[in-house]
Tab-separated table of C-alpha atoms in Angstrom:
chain	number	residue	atom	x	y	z
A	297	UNK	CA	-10.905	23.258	-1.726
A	298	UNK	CA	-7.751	22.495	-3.021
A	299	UNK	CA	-7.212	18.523	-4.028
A	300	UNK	CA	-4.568	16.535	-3.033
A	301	UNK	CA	-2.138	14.531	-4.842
A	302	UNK	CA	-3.128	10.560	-5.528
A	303	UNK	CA	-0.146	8.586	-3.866
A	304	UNK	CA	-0.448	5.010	-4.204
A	305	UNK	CA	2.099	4.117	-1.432
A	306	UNK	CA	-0.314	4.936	1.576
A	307	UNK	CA	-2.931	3.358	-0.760
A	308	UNK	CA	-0.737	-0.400	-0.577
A	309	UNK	CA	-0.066	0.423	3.284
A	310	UNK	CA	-3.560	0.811	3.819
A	311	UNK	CA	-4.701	-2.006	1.875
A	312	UNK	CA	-1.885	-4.625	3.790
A	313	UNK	CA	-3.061	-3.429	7.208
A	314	UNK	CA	-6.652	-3.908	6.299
A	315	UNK	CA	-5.795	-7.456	4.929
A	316	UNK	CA	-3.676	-8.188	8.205
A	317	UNK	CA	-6.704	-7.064	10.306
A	318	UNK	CA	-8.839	-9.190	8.746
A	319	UNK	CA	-6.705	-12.243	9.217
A	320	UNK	CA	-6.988	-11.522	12.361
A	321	UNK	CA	-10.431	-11.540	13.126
A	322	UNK	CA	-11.114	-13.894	10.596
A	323	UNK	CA	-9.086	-16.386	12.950
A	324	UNK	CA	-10.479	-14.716	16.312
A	325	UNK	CA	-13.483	-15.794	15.052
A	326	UNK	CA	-12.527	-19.625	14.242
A	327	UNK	CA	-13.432	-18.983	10.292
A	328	UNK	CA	-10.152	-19.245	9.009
A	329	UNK	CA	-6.844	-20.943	10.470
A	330	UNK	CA	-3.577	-19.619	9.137
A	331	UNK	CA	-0.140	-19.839	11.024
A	332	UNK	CA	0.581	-16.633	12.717
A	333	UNK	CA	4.031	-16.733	12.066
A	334	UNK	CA	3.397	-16.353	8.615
A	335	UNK	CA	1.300	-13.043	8.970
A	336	UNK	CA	4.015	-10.829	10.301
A	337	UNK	CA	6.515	-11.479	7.317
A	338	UNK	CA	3.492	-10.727	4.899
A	339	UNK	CA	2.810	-7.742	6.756
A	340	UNK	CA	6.714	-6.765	6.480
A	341	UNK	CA	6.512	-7.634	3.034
A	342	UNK	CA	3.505	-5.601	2.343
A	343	UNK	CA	4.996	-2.674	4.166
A	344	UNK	CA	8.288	-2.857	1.715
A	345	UNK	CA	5.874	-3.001	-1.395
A	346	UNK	CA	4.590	0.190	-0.090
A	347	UNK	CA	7.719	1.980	0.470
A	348	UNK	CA	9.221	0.524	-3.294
A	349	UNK	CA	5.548	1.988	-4.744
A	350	UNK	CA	6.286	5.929	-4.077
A	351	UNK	CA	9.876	5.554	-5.295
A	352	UNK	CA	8.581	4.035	-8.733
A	353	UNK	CA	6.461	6.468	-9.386
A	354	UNK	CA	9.047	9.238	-8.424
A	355	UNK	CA	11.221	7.319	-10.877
A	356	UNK	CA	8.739	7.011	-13.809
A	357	UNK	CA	7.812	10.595	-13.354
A	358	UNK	CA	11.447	11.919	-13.409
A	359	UNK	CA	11.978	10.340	-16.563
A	360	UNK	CA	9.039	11.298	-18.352
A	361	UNK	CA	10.399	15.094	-17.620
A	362	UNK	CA	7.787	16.260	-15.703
A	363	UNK	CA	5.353	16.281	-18.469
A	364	UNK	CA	2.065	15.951	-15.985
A	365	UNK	CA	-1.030	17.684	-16.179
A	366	UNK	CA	-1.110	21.778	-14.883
A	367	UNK	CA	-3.451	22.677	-12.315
């Protein structure tokens, strides 16, 4: 079975939509009280950090020339 590539973007993503989720019930279920404007620009935010991630790493890898591990 052929493994895939590590990417780090959908990694953030995932990690942001968890933590938004969890607000959520956290405050569906009275334990913690946070304004809900606040969680949708956090969520935006979080989204943007996980676009910025994959070009990074695109960037850092073009510059090292490619000099990654063969498979």
């Amino acid at each position: 079975m052929r493994r895939h590539d590590f990417e780090p973007g959908r990694l953030v993503v995932g990690l942001v939509l968890l933590g938004g989720g969890l607000a959520y019930l956290l405050e569906a279920a009275g334990r913690w009280h946070f304004p809900a404007y606040a969680l949708l620009p956090a969520l935006v935010g979080g989204l943007c950090l996980g676009g910025a991630v994959p070009s990074i790493g695109y960037l850092v890898r073009r510059r090292r020339g490619g000099r990654g591990v063969e498979r």
